[in-house]
mmCIF file of C-alpha atoms in Angstrom:
data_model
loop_
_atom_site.group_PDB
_atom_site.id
_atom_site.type_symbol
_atom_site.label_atom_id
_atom_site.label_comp_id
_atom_site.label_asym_id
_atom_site.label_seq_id
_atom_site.Cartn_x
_atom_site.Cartn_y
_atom_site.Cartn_z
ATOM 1 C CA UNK A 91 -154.420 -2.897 185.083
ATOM 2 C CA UNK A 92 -156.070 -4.253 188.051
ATOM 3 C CA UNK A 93 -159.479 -2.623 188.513
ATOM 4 C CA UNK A 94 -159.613 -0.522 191.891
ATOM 5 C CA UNK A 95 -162.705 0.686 193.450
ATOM 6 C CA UNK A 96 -163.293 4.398 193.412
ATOM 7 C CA UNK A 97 -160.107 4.887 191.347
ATOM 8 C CA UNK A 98 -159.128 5.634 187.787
ATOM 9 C CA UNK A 99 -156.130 5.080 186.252
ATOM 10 C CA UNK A 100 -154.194 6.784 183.490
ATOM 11 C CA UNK A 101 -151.658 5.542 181.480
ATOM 12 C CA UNK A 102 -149.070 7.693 180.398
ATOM 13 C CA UNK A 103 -146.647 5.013 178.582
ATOM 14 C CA UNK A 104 -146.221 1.750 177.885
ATOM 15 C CA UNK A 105 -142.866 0.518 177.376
ATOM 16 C CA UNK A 106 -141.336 -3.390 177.077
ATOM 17 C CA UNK A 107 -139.220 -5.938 178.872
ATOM 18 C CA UNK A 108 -135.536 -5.834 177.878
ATOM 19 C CA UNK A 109 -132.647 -7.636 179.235
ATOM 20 C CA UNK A 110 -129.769 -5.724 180.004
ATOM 21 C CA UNK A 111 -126.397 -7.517 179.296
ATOM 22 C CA UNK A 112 -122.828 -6.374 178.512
ATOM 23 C CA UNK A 113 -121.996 -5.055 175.497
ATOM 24 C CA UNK A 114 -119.265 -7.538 175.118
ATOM 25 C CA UNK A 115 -121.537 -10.682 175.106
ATOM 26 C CA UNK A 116 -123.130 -12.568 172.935
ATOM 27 C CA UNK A 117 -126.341 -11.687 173.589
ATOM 28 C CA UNK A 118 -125.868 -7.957 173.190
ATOM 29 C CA UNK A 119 -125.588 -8.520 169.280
ATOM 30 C CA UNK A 120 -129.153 -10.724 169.201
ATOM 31 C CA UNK A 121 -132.232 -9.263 168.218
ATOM 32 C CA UNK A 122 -134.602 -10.702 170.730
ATOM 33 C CA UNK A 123 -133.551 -12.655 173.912
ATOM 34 C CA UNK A 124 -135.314 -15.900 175.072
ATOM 35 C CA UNK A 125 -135.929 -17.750 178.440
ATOM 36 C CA UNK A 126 -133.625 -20.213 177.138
ATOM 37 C CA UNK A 127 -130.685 -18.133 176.176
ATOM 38 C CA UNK A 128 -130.435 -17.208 180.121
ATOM 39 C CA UNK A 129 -130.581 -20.788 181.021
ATOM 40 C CA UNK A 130 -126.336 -20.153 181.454
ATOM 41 C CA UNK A 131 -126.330 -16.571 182.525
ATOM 42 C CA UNK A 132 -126.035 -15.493 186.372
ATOM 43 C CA UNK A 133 -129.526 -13.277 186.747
ATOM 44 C CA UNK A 134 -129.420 -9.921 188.515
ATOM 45 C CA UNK A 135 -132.573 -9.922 190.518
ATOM 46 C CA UNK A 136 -133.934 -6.894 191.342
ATOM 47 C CA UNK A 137 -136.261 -6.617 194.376
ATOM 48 C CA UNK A 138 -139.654 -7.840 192.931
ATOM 49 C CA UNK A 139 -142.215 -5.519 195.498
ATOM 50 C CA UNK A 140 -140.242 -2.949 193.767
ATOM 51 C CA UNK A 141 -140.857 -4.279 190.079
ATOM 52 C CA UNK A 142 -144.184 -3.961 187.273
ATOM 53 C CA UNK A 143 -145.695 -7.590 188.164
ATOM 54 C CA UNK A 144 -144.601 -8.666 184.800
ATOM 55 C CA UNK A 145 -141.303 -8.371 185.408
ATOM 56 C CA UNK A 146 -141.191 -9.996 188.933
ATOM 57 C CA UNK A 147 -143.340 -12.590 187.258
ATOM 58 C CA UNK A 148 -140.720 -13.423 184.545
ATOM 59 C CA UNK A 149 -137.799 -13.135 187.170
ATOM 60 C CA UNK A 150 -139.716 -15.684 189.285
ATOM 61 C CA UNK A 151 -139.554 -18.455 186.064
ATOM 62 C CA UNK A 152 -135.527 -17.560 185.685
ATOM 63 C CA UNK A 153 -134.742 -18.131 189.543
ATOM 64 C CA UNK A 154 -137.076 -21.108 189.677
ATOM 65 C CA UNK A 155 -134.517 -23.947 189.757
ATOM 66 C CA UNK A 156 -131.287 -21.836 188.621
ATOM 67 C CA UNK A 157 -128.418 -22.926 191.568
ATOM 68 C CA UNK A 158 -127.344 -19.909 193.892
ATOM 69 C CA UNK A 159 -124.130 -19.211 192.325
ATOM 70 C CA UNK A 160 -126.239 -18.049 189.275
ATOM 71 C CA UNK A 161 -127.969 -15.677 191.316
ATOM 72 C CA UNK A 162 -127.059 -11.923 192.338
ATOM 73 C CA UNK A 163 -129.575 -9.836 194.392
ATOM 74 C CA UNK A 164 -129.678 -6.268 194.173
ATOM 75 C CA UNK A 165 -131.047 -3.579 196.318
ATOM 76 C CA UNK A 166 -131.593 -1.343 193.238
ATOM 77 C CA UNK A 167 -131.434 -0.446 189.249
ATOM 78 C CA UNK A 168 -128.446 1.307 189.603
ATOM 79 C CA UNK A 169 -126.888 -1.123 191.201
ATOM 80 C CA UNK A 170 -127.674 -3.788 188.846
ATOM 81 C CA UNK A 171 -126.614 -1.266 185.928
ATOM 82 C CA UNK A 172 -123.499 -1.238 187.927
ATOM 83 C CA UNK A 173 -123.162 -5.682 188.045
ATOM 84 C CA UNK A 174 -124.061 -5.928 184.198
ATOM 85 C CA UNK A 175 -121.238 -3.612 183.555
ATOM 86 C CA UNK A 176 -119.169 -5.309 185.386
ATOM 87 C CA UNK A 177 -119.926 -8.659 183.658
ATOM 88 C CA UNK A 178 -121.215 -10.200 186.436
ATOM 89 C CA UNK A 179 -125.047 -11.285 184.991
ATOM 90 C CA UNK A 180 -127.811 -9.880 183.113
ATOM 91 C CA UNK A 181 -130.461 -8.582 184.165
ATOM 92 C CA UNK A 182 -134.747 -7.615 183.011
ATOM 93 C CA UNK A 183 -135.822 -4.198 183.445
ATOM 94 C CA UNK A 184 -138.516 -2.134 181.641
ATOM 95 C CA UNK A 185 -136.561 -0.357 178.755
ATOM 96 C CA UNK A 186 -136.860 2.969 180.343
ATOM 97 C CA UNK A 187 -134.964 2.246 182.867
ATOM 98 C CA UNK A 188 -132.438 0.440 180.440
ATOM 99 C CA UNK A 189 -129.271 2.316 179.541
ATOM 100 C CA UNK A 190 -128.058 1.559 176.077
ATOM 101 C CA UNK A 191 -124.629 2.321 174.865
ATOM 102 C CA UNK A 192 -121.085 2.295 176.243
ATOM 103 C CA UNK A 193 -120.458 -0.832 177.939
ATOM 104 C CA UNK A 194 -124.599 -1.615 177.976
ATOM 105 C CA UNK A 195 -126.907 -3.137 175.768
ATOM 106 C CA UNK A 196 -130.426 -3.202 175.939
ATOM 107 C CA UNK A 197 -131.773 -6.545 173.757
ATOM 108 C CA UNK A 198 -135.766 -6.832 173.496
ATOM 109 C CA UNK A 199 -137.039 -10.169 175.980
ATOM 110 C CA UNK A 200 -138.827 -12.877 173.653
ATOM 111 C CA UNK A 201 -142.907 -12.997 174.556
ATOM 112 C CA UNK A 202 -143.879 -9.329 173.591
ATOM 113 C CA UNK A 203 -144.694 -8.155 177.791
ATOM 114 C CA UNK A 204 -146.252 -4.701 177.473
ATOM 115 C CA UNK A 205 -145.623 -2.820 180.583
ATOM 116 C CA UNK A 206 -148.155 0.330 181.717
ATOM 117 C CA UNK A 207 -146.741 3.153 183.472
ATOM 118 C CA UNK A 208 -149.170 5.679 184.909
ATOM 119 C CA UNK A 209 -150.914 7.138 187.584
ATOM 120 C CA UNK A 210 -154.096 5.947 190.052
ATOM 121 C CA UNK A 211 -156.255 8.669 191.217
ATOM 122 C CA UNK A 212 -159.412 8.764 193.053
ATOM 123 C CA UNK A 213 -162.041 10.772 190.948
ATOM 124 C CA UNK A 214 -162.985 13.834 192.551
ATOM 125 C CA UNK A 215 -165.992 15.809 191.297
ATOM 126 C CA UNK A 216 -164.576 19.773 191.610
ATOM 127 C CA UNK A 217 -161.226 19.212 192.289
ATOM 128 C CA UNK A 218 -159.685 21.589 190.175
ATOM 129 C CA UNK A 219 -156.047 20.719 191.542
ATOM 130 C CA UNK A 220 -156.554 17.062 190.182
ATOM 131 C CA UNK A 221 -158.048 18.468 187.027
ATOM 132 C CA UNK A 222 -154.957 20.360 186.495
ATOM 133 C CA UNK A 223 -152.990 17.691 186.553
ATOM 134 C CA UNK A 224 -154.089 15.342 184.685
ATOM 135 C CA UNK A 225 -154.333 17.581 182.145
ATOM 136 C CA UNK A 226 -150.462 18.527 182.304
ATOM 137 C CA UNK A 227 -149.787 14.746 182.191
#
């Protein structure tokens, strides 16, 4: 996590990089899924202010080069939930927010990203409001 002045962080899970695809494709039966096994796939791209870095990072290296027919942007998740059920492309989400089952599957993405999901807060001597909740969490 970046560090930020005056702020703490706290993680409350960690999760992975998965790509979604169809249940019907290839890929849905694979173990892992590489860079290179999307080379041929159209790539759902999800808005990337809205994504962990890590995952607009590796959606940066599959639209670098990759012709315009082979790429569908989405406004959202659900709408790209809705695309890979369709069979239109694939896309990489953190596995949380990765259905699997039905016409979904969620396969692992090759390189092992760790993704950190928690909460910034700016340390506040007293504040028993703060205390509270990070003690729920």
């Amino acid at each position: 996590m970046p560090a930020k002045t005056g702020f703490c962080y706290k993680e409350l899970e960690q999760d992975r990089v998965v790509c979604l695809v169809p249940s019907s494709s290839a890929l849905a039966g694979k173990e892992i899924v590489t860079m290179e096994e999307l080379e041929q796939e159209t790539i759902l791209a999800c808005n990337p202010l809205n994504a962990p870095a890590a995952i607009a990072s590796l959606q940066s290296q599959l639209l670098n080069g990759r012709p315009a027919e082979k790429v569908v942007y989405c406004e959202s998740v659900e709408v790209a939930h809705c695309l890979v059920s369709a069979g239109i492309g694939v896309v990489l989400l953190p596995s949380i927010l990765s259905p699997n089952g039905g016409d979904l599957a969620a396969v692992p993405f090759a390189g092992g990203t760790q993704l950190s999901f928690g909460v910034f807060y700016k340390r506040k001597k007293g504040n028993r409001v703060l205390e509270r909740l990070l003690k729920a969490i």
